[in-house]
Amino acid sequence: MAEKKLVELKYQSGFGNHFSSEAIAGGLPLDQNSPLLCPYGLYAEQISGTSFTSPRKLNQRSWLYRIKPSVTHEPFKPRVPAQKKLVSEFDASNSRTNPTQLRWRPEDIPESPTDFVDGLYTICGAGSSFLRHGFAIHMYVANKGMKDSAFCNADGDFLLVPQAGRLWIETECGRLLVSPGEIAVIPQGFRFSIDVPDGKSRGYVAEIYGAHFQLPDLGPIGANGLAAPRDFLAPTAWFEEGLRPEYTIVQKFGGELFTAKQDFSPFNVVTWHGNYVPYKYDLKKFCPYNTVLVDHGDPSVNTVLTAPTDKPGVALLDFVIFPPRWSVAEHTFRPPYYHRNCMSEFMGLIYGAYEAKADGFLPGGASLHSCMTPHGPDTTTYEATIARVNAMSPSKLTGTMAFMFESALIPRVCHWALESSFLDHDYYQCWIGLQSHFSRISLDKKHVEPTEKEPEALE
């Protein structure tokens, strides 16, 4: 069944485009957005991702023409059972500050029936969805699809990074099939349902409040490179009709979950047009730029998507990847350098091995290096690299895909993440073995003549 869906799916290409799509020809109104009578007796409904008065170049909205409007549901009630591991306002009641380098092993996918909503839990974050500024980083594990239910995140945008198992995502604009090595973005307010065609799935989710992802500026790189706009894919219109008794909408609002019943599928949009739309991207299509002579470039050169702040060059959240690429720099320590950063870095590994961590950082695992917390290559990586000082031929990093969520905000870590059995309490030991290689004798000289003022120091 999943393979048949894969063959049938069609997408529209482009990032930030104004799309239009019809599941039935002639369904889009001509000349206006909200006519007295829409074609086929459809209802016109707008979904706005920005304020009405946002500048045109920033304004995001779509018009959906549906069989029944989304307002047709019973009142929302707190979800039972409550999902107590979701956070959208970070404070001392639900999270803690911790400057220690943190690393988690991959979470086990449970055997008991668990869908995406039940398997979603927050690791860390900062800010508040109520104040429309901040972010949250979640992880998910799932082994079954969302039956007769759809999820809606009123708090912010979701960036989904599956690590194991594909995601079959139904949205109001159409369907997406997202495999490990691909990402999907579900903008704030869209209703969607997730199935797991491979039986089990695990992955990462970044959520941003009060902003939307955009492509980074390329600056001196020029007009091309990194993530190309044409490689982002939006769905085409597809709809469900007929009665669906007891269909449930699960809404995340202020970090809490609420449910409302309705008697139809929310995926009853026959036609639509606009630039506010879910989309996906294949990370293998990323065009990396890299150092070709000396030194290791800053990781920002691998930014796929960014959610900027009002301060130029400072991100609420960057999504950065570390893809396969050639490493050719001469006289250079090629793995990432040791670093303390005013930004905070959450890393995940989709597949393969990460070049700076020879041991312990596993696919499906994660690490967090918060603001000004030192980090860098482990002992094994450092010693193996400097041992090749006389054999630094070009080499290619293959079979790997790591990523980083980087933010200017300082994250607070949820209690359950710090108390998790998957927290690696020995993470710090990967650096304990680093030894001093200091010598007063220059590496490129066998002997240094002592000066008259330094004989004792050189003895």
Short mmCIF file of C-alpha atoms in Angstrom, two decimals:
data_model
loop_
_atom_site.label_atom_id
_atom_site.label_comp_id
_atom_site.label_asym_id
_atom_site.label_seq_id
_atom_site.Cartn_x
_atom_site.Cartn_y
_atom_site.Cartn_z
CA MET A 1 0.00 0.00 0.00
CA ALA A 2 2.81 2.41 0.92
CA GLU A 3 4.65 1.74 -2.34
CA LYS A 4 1.49 2.44 -4.34
CA LYS A 5 1.10 5.78 -2.56
CA LEU A 6 4.73 6.58 -3.28
CA VAL A 7 4.20 6.09 -7.02
CA GLU A 8 1.00 8.15 -7.12
CA LEU A 9 2.27 11.24 -5.30
CA LYS A 10 2.95 14.35 -7.34
CA TYR A 11 4.56 17.52 -6.04
CA GLN A 12 4.96 21.17 -6.96
CA SER A 13 8.48 22.54 -7.05
CA GLY A 14 9.81 25.70 -5.45
CA PHE A 15 10.38 27.51 -2.13
CA GLY A 16 8.06 30.36 -1.18
CA ASN A 17 6.21 30.18 -4.49
CA HIS A 18 2.57 31.09 -4.91
CA PHE A 19 1.14 27.69 -5.78
CA SER A 20 -2.27 26.62 -7.00
CA SER A 21 -3.63 23.09 -7.19
CA GLU A 22 -6.92 21.46 -8.14
CA ALA A 23 -7.98 17.90 -7.35
CA ILE A 24 -10.99 18.60 -9.61
CA ALA A 25 -10.45 20.82 -12.62
CA GLY A 26 -12.29 24.13 -12.40
CA GLY A 27 -12.46 24.12 -8.61
CA LEU A 28 -10.52 27.36 -8.15
CA PRO A 29 -12.61 30.52 -8.37
CA LEU A 30 -11.69 32.90 -11.15
CA ASP A 31 -11.01 36.62 -10.63
CA GLN A 32 -11.56 36.63 -6.84
CA ASN A 33 -10.80 34.65 -3.69
CA SER A 34 -14.21 34.56 -2.00
CA PRO A 35 -17.10 34.63 -4.47
CA LEU A 36 -20.72 34.47 -3.37
CA LEU A 37 -20.86 30.91 -4.67
CA CYS A 38 -17.65 28.91 -5.06
CA PRO A 39 -17.33 26.25 -7.79
CA TYR A 40 -18.84 22.86 -6.86
CA GLY A 41 -20.51 24.43 -3.81
CA LEU A 42 -17.23 24.59 -1.88
CA TYR A 43 -16.52 26.83 1.10
CA ALA A 44 -13.72 29.43 0.83
CA GLU A 45 -11.42 29.53 3.86
CA GLN A 46 -8.18 31.44 4.32
CA ILE A 47 -5.32 30.29 6.55
CA SER A 48 -2.91 33.10 7.48
CA GLY A 49 0.64 32.44 8.60
CA THR A 50 1.42 36.12 9.04
CA SER A 51 -0.59 39.16 10.07
CA PHE A 52 -2.76 40.73 7.39
CA THR A 53 -0.55 43.83 7.37
CA SER A 54 2.83 42.12 7.08
CA PRO A 55 4.86 43.48 4.17
CA ARG A 56 3.95 41.78 0.91
CA LYS A 57 7.38 40.13 0.60
CA LEU A 58 6.86 38.52 4.02
CA ASN A 59 3.12 37.86 3.89
CA GLN A 60 2.12 34.19 3.89
CA ARG A 61 -1.41 32.92 3.40
CA SER A 62 -3.36 30.36 1.40
CA TRP A 63 -6.96 30.04 0.29
CA LEU A 64 -8.50 26.59 0.78
CA TYR A 65 -11.73 25.56 -0.99
CA ARG A 66 -13.27 22.78 1.02
CA ILE A 67 -16.36 20.64 1.28
CA LYS A 68 -17.02 21.78 4.86
CA PRO A 69 -15.21 24.59 6.72
CA SER A 70 -12.84 23.68 9.53
CA VAL A 71 -14.97 25.62 12.04
CA THR A 72 -17.53 22.79 12.01
CA HIS A 73 -16.54 20.92 15.16
CA GLU A 74 -17.57 20.52 18.78
CA PRO A 75 -15.88 22.59 21.53
CA PHE A 76 -12.28 21.77 22.41
CA LYS A 77 -11.68 19.90 25.64
CA PRO A 78 -8.42 18.99 27.39
CA ARG A 79 -7.09 15.76 25.91
CA VAL A 80 -7.41 12.64 28.03
CA PRO A 81 -4.92 11.27 28.78
CA ALA A 82 -2.86 14.43 28.88
CA GLN A 83 0.51 14.54 27.14
CA LYS A 84 2.70 15.78 29.98
CA LYS A 85 5.99 15.81 28.10
CA LEU A 86 5.26 18.68 25.73
CA VAL A 87 6.46 22.17 26.63
CA SER A 88 5.98 25.52 24.91
CA GLU A 89 6.79 27.93 27.74
CA PHE A 90 10.12 27.18 29.38
CA ASP A 91 10.63 28.05 33.04
CA ALA A 92 11.83 26.50 36.31
CA SER A 93 8.60 24.52 36.71
CA ASN A 94 9.24 22.27 33.71
CA SER A 95 12.92 22.59 32.80
CA ARG A 96 16.37 23.36 34.12
CA THR A 97 19.45 25.18 32.96
CA ASN A 98 22.53 23.02 32.62
CA PRO A 99 25.82 24.14 31.00
CA THR A 100 27.27 20.61 30.94
CA GLN A 101 27.80 18.91 27.59
CA LEU A 102 24.86 16.52 27.24
CA ARG A 103 24.37 13.50 25.03
CA TRP A 104 21.55 10.99 24.68
CA ARG A 105 21.57 7.49 23.21
CA PRO A 106 18.79 6.62 20.75
CA GLU A 107 15.39 6.20 22.37
CA ASP A 108 13.86 2.75 21.96
CA ILE A 109 10.76 2.58 19.79
CA PRO A 110 8.10 1.12 22.10
CA GLU A 111 6.31 -2.15 21.50
CA SER A 112 3.01 -0.82 22.83
CA PRO A 113 0.83 1.00 20.26
CA THR A 114 2.14 4.57 19.99
CA ASP A 115 1.24 7.13 17.34
CA PHE A 116 3.07 10.36 16.53
CA VAL A 117 1.13 12.44 19.08
CA ASP A 118 1.67 10.01 21.95
CA GLY A 119 5.31 9.50 20.98
CA LEU A 120 6.21 13.21 20.79
CA TYR A 121 8.18 14.65 23.73
CA THR A 122 10.19 17.81 24.36
CA ILE A 123 13.94 17.72 25.05
CA CYS A 124 14.75 21.40 25.48
CA GLY A 125 13.82 24.89 24.39
CA ALA A 126 13.63 28.56 25.25
CA GLY A 127 11.09 31.34 25.18
CA SER A 128 7.34 31.08 24.99
CA SER A 129 4.71 30.32 22.39
CA PHE A 130 2.46 32.80 24.24
CA LEU A 131 4.97 35.58 23.62
CA ARG A 132 5.55 34.45 20.00
CA HIS A 133 9.29 34.15 20.44
CA GLY A 134 11.31 31.02 21.08
CA PHE A 135 11.82 27.44 20.04
CA ALA A 136 11.43 23.88 21.26
CA ILE A 137 13.26 20.74 20.25
CA HIS A 138 11.32 17.51 20.44
CA MET A 139 11.88 13.89 19.54
CA TYR A 140 9.31 11.29 18.54
CA VAL A 141 8.90 7.53 18.41
CA ALA A 142 5.92 5.87 16.74
CA ASN A 143 4.79 2.43 15.63
CA LYS A 144 1.27 3.09 14.38
CA GLY A 145 -0.59 5.67 12.36
CA MET A 146 -3.00 8.30 13.63
CA LYS A 147 -6.38 6.65 13.13
CA ASP A 148 -9.37 8.94 12.57
CA SER A 149 -7.47 11.88 14.00
CA ALA A 150 -5.43 14.86 12.89
CA PHE A 151 -2.94 17.05 14.71
CA CYS A 152 -2.83 20.84 14.61
CA ASN A 153 -0.02 22.89 16.14
CA ALA A 154 -1.31 26.34 17.02
CA ASP A 155 1.98 27.21 18.73
CA GLY A 156 4.42 27.25 15.83
CA ASP A 157 5.97 25.60 12.80
CA PHE A 158 7.22 22.01 12.93
CA LEU A 159 10.38 20.92 11.10
CA LEU A 160 10.33 17.10 11.01
CA VAL A 161 13.57 15.11 10.61
CA PRO A 162 12.82 11.37 10.41
CA GLN A 163 15.77 9.19 11.36
CA ALA A 164 14.26 5.70 11.11
CA GLY A 165 11.14 4.79 9.14
CA ARG A 166 9.23 6.87 6.61
CA LEU A 167 6.44 9.29 7.43
CA TRP A 168 3.28 9.36 5.34
CA ILE A 169 1.83 12.82 6.04
CA GLU A 170 -1.66 13.86 5.03
CA THR A 171 -2.26 17.62 5.13
CA GLU A 172 -4.99 20.01 4.07
CA CYS A 173 -2.95 20.82 0.94
CA GLY A 174 -2.21 17.21 0.01
CA ARG A 175 0.12 14.35 0.92
CA LEU A 176 3.85 14.04 1.56
CA LEU A 177 5.99 10.91 1.82
CA VAL A 178 9.10 11.74 3.82
CA SER A 179 12.00 9.29 4.16
CA PRO A 180 15.03 9.42 6.46
CA GLY A 181 17.42 11.82 4.77
CA GLU A 182 14.50 14.12 3.90
CA ILE A 183 12.79 16.78 6.02
CA ALA A 184 9.29 18.19 6.11
CA VAL A 185 7.96 21.52 7.39
CA ILE A 186 4.37 21.78 8.61
CA PRO A 187 3.55 25.47 9.15
CA GLN A 188 1.64 26.66 12.20
CA GLY A 189 -2.08 25.93 12.11
CA PHE A 190 -2.19 23.25 9.42
CA ARG A 191 -3.99 20.05 10.29
CA PHE A 192 -2.08 16.89 9.46
CA SER A 193 -2.09 13.17 10.15
CA ILE A 194 0.96 10.89 10.21
CA ASP A 195 1.16 7.22 9.34
CA VAL A 196 4.28 5.04 9.58
CA PRO A 197 4.33 2.78 6.48
CA ASP A 198 7.45 0.92 7.67
CA GLY A 199 5.83 -0.05 10.96
CA LYS A 200 8.15 1.98 13.18
CA SER A 201 9.59 5.48 13.03
CA ARG A 202 11.84 7.70 15.11
CA GLY A 203 13.10 11.21 14.57
CA TYR A 204 13.59 14.80 15.61
CA VAL A 205 11.36 17.88 15.52
CA ALA A 206 12.28 21.56 15.75
CA GLU A 207 9.48 23.99 16.58
CA ILE A 208 9.71 27.76 16.21
CA TYR A 209 7.37 30.38 17.65
CA GLY A 210 6.48 33.63 15.92
CA ALA A 211 8.63 33.05 12.82
CA HIS A 212 8.79 30.91 9.71
CA PHE A 213 11.72 29.17 8.08
CA GLN A 214 13.32 30.77 5.04
CA LEU A 215 16.33 30.14 2.85
CA PRO A 216 19.54 31.80 4.06
CA ASP A 217 21.10 34.59 2.05
CA LEU A 218 24.07 33.39 0.01
CA GLY A 219 26.21 36.51 0.24
CA PRO A 220 29.59 36.15 -1.51
CA ILE A 221 28.67 32.60 -2.59
CA GLY A 222 26.55 34.22 -5.27
CA ALA A 223 23.29 33.14 -6.83
CA ASN A 224 23.61 29.35 -6.50
CA GLY A 225 24.52 26.73 -3.95
CA LEU A 226 23.38 25.24 -0.65
CA ALA A 227 19.64 24.35 -0.81
CA ALA A 228 18.17 25.22 -4.20
CA PRO A 229 14.61 26.65 -4.14
CA ARG A 230 13.47 24.30 -6.90
CA ASP A 231 14.29 21.22 -4.80
CA PHE A 232 11.65 22.04 -2.19
CA LEU A 233 8.43 20.18 -2.92
CA ALA A 234 4.89 21.17 -1.99
CA PRO A 235 1.93 18.76 -2.21
CA THR A 236 -0.84 18.75 -4.78
CA ALA A 237 -4.51 18.91 -3.89
CA TRP A 238 -6.15 15.71 -2.67
CA PHE A 239 -9.28 15.33 -0.61
CA GLU A 240 -11.47 12.97 1.38
CA GLU A 241 -15.26 13.26 1.41
CA GLY A 242 -18.13 11.57 3.20
CA LEU A 243 -19.03 11.12 6.83
CA ARG A 244 -16.28 10.28 9.34
CA PRO A 245 -18.12 9.92 12.66
CA GLU A 246 -16.10 10.75 15.77
CA TYR A 247 -13.15 12.15 13.85
CA THR A 248 -10.82 13.86 16.35
CA ILE A 249 -8.82 17.06 15.96
CA VAL A 250 -5.91 17.21 18.42
CA GLN A 251 -4.77 20.80 18.87
CA LYS A 252 -1.53 21.84 20.59
CA PHE A 253 -2.19 25.21 22.16
CA GLY A 254 0.21 26.72 24.67
CA GLY A 255 1.99 23.39 24.94
CA GLU A 256 -1.18 21.61 26.07
CA LEU A 257 -3.27 19.24 23.98
CA PHE A 258 -6.99 19.70 23.37
CA THR A 259 -9.40 17.58 21.35
CA ALA A 260 -12.54 18.36 19.39
CA LYS A 261 -14.90 15.97 17.61
CA GLN A 262 -16.28 16.42 14.11
CA ASP A 263 -18.01 14.17 11.60
CA PHE A 264 -15.77 14.70 8.57
CA SER A 265 -12.12 14.50 7.59
CA PRO A 266 -10.20 17.81 7.77
CA PHE A 267 -8.57 16.77 4.51
CA ASN A 268 -11.59 17.82 2.46
CA VAL A 269 -9.83 20.59 0.55
CA VAL A 270 -10.62 20.13 -3.15
CA THR A 271 -8.58 23.06 -4.46
CA TRP A 272 -6.25 25.66 -3.00
CA HIS A 273 -3.85 28.45 -3.86
CA GLY A 274 -1.30 30.46 -1.89
CA ASN A 275 2.23 30.54 -0.49
CA TYR A 276 1.53 29.20 3.00
CA VAL A 277 1.92 25.47 2.53
CA PRO A 278 3.61 22.33 3.92
CA TYR A 279 6.69 21.19 2.04
CA LYS A 280 9.54 18.69 2.02
CA TYR A 281 13.21 18.64 0.96
CA ASP A 282 15.72 15.90 0.18
CA LEU A 283 18.98 16.63 2.04
CA LYS A 284 20.97 14.69 -0.56
CA LYS A 285 20.27 17.53 -3.00
CA PHE A 286 22.13 20.04 -0.84
CA CYS A 287 25.09 21.64 -2.66
CA PRO A 288 27.81 22.11 -0.01
CA TYR A 289 30.55 24.70 -0.13
CA ASN A 290 33.77 23.86 1.64
CA THR A 291 37.34 24.95 2.33
CA VAL A 292 39.59 24.17 -0.62
CA LEU A 293 42.95 25.29 0.75
CA VAL A 294 43.35 25.81 4.50
CA ASP A 295 41.29 25.76 7.70
CA HIS A 296 37.91 24.31 8.59
CA GLY A 297 34.97 26.46 7.54
CA ASP A 298 32.31 27.59 9.99
CA PRO A 299 29.26 25.28 10.10
CA SER A 300 26.97 28.15 9.04
CA VAL A 301 28.03 27.48 5.45
CA ASN A 302 25.89 24.33 5.64
CA THR A 303 22.63 26.09 6.60
CA VAL A 304 19.59 24.62 4.86
CA LEU A 305 16.88 26.75 6.48
CA THR A 306 16.93 29.65 8.92
CA ALA A 307 14.43 31.45 11.12
CA PRO A 308 16.03 34.87 11.63
CA THR A 309 15.59 37.34 14.47
CA ASP A 310 15.41 41.13 14.17
CA LYS A 311 19.18 41.31 14.80
CA PRO A 312 21.04 40.88 11.48
CA GLY A 313 22.83 37.56 11.17
CA VAL A 314 21.42 36.14 14.41
CA ALA A 315 19.01 33.21 14.16
CA LEU A 316 16.13 32.15 16.32
CA LEU A 317 16.91 28.75 14.83
CA ASP A 318 19.17 27.53 12.03
CA PHE A 319 18.90 24.06 10.52
CA VAL A 320 22.41 23.05 9.50
CA ILE A 321 23.56 19.73 8.01
CA PHE A 322 26.89 17.92 7.72
CA PRO A 323 26.50 15.97 4.48
CA PRO A 324 28.91 13.78 2.48
CA ARG A 325 31.64 15.96 0.96
CA TRP A 326 35.30 16.09 0.03
CA SER A 327 37.83 17.17 2.65
CA VAL A 328 40.91 18.66 0.99
CA ALA A 329 42.31 21.45 3.18
CA GLU A 330 46.11 21.44 3.43
CA HIS A 331 48.08 21.80 6.70
CA THR A 332 44.69 21.77 8.43
CA PHE A 333 42.99 19.97 11.27
CA ARG A 334 40.06 18.89 9.15
CA PRO A 335 37.44 17.85 11.72
CA PRO A 336 35.51 20.65 13.46
CA TYR A 337 37.70 22.79 15.68
CA TYR A 338 37.33 23.08 19.45
CA HIS A 339 34.79 25.74 20.12
CA ARG A 340 32.85 27.87 22.58
CA ASN A 341 29.84 29.50 20.97
CA CYS A 342 27.47 32.30 21.96
CA MET A 343 24.85 30.22 20.12
CA SER A 344 23.53 26.91 21.49
CA GLU A 345 23.84 23.74 19.42
CA PHE A 346 21.61 20.67 19.44
CA MET A 347 22.91 17.91 17.18
CA GLY A 348 21.36 14.75 15.79
CA LEU A 349 22.59 11.97 13.54
CA ILE A 350 20.36 10.52 10.83
CA TYR A 351 22.74 7.84 9.57
CA GLY A 352 26.43 6.96 9.45
CA ALA A 353 29.07 8.42 11.77
CA TYR A 354 29.82 12.03 12.64
CA GLU A 355 33.34 13.13 11.77
CA ALA A 356 34.09 14.70 15.18
CA LYS A 357 32.82 11.84 17.34
CA ALA A 358 34.36 8.47 16.56
CA ASP A 359 32.52 6.74 19.40
CA GLY A 360 29.26 7.11 21.26
CA PHE A 361 27.29 9.46 19.00
CA LEU A 362 24.78 7.12 17.39
CA PRO A 363 22.08 7.50 14.72
CA GLY A 364 18.92 8.49 16.53
CA GLY A 365 20.92 9.96 19.40
CA ALA A 366 21.43 13.62 20.22
CA SER A 367 23.75 16.05 21.93
CA LEU A 368 23.37 19.54 23.36
CA HIS A 369 26.18 22.06 23.74
CA SER A 370 24.69 25.19 25.23
CA CYS A 371 25.90 28.78 25.09
CA MET A 372 29.66 29.03 25.79
CA THR A 373 29.94 25.36 26.75
CA PRO A 374 33.19 24.06 25.18
CA HIS A 375 32.97 21.18 22.74
CA GLY A 376 34.82 19.61 19.84
CA PRO A 377 36.36 16.37 18.57
CA ASP A 378 36.72 13.50 21.01
CA THR A 379 40.09 12.05 21.98
CA THR A 380 39.99 9.25 19.41
CA THR A 381 39.22 11.63 16.55
CA TYR A 382 41.88 14.15 17.58
CA GLU A 383 44.68 11.62 18.00
CA ALA A 384 43.82 9.78 14.78
CA THR A 385 43.78 13.08 12.87
CA ILE A 386 47.13 14.46 14.04
CA ALA A 387 48.70 11.03 13.47
CA ARG A 388 48.05 11.55 9.75
CA VAL A 389 50.09 14.74 9.62
CA ASN A 390 52.32 13.33 6.88
CA ALA A 391 49.51 11.69 4.91
CA MET A 392 46.93 14.45 4.39
CA SER A 393 45.68 13.49 0.96
CA PRO A 394 42.18 14.50 -0.13
CA SER A 395 39.51 12.26 1.37
CA LYS A 396 35.76 12.00 1.00
CA LEU A 397 33.29 11.81 3.86
CA THR A 398 30.66 9.30 2.77
CA GLY A 399 27.62 7.54 4.17
CA THR A 400 26.88 10.18 6.78
CA MET A 401 24.20 12.76 7.51
CA ALA A 402 24.36 14.71 10.75
CA PHE A 403 22.52 17.94 11.49
CA MET A 404 22.36 20.77 13.99
CA PHE A 405 19.61 23.01 15.35
CA GLU A 406 21.42 26.20 16.39
CA SER A 407 19.82 29.07 18.28
CA ALA A 408 20.80 32.40 19.80
CA LEU A 409 18.56 31.58 22.76
CA ILE A 410 19.84 29.61 25.74
CA PRO A 411 17.84 26.37 26.07
CA ARG A 412 16.39 24.98 29.24
CA VAL A 413 16.38 21.17 29.40
CA CYS A 414 13.22 19.30 30.41
CA HIS A 415 13.33 17.32 33.64
CA TRP A 416 12.55 14.02 31.95
CA ALA A 417 15.38 14.54 29.46
CA LEU A 418 17.87 15.02 32.29
CA GLU A 419 16.46 12.03 34.14
CA SER A 420 16.21 9.80 31.08
CA SER A 421 17.80 6.35 31.13
CA PHE A 422 19.13 7.22 27.65
CA LEU A 423 21.20 10.16 28.96
CA ASP A 424 24.89 9.33 28.54
CA HIS A 425 26.42 10.17 31.92
CA ASP A 426 29.89 9.28 30.64
CA TYR A 427 29.82 11.72 27.71
CA TYR A 428 32.43 13.99 29.31
CA GLN A 429 34.93 11.15 29.30
CA CYS A 430 35.32 11.33 25.51
CA TRP A 431 37.52 14.41 26.12
CA ILE A 432 39.23 13.35 29.39
CA GLY A 433 41.88 11.42 27.47
CA LEU A 434 43.12 14.51 25.61
CA GLN A 435 46.80 14.91 26.52
CA SER A 436 49.09 17.89 26.41
CA HIS A 437 51.27 17.88 23.29
CA PHE A 438 52.99 21.08 24.32
CA SER A 439 56.68 21.37 23.57
CA ARG A 440 59.02 24.35 23.64
CA ILE A 441 60.80 22.82 20.67
CA SER A 442 59.21 23.90 17.41
CA LEU A 443 57.64 21.11 15.41
CA ASP A 444 59.60 22.09 12.31
CA LYS A 445 62.99 22.38 14.04
CA LYS A 446 64.97 19.63 15.71
CA HIS A 447 66.85 22.04 17.94
CA VAL A 448 66.41 25.60 19.15
CA GLU A 449 69.52 27.49 20.29
CA PRO A 450 68.99 28.87 23.82
CA THR A 451 69.23 32.60 24.29
CA GLU A 452 71.24 34.24 27.04
CA LYS A 453 68.06 35.09 28.93
CA GLU A 454 66.39 31.67 28.73
CA PRO A 455 68.85 28.90 29.71
CA GLU A 456 67.01 27.85 32.86
CA ALA A 457 63.64 27.77 31.14
CA LEU A 458 64.97 25.44 28.48
CA GLU A 459 66.60 22.96 30.80
#
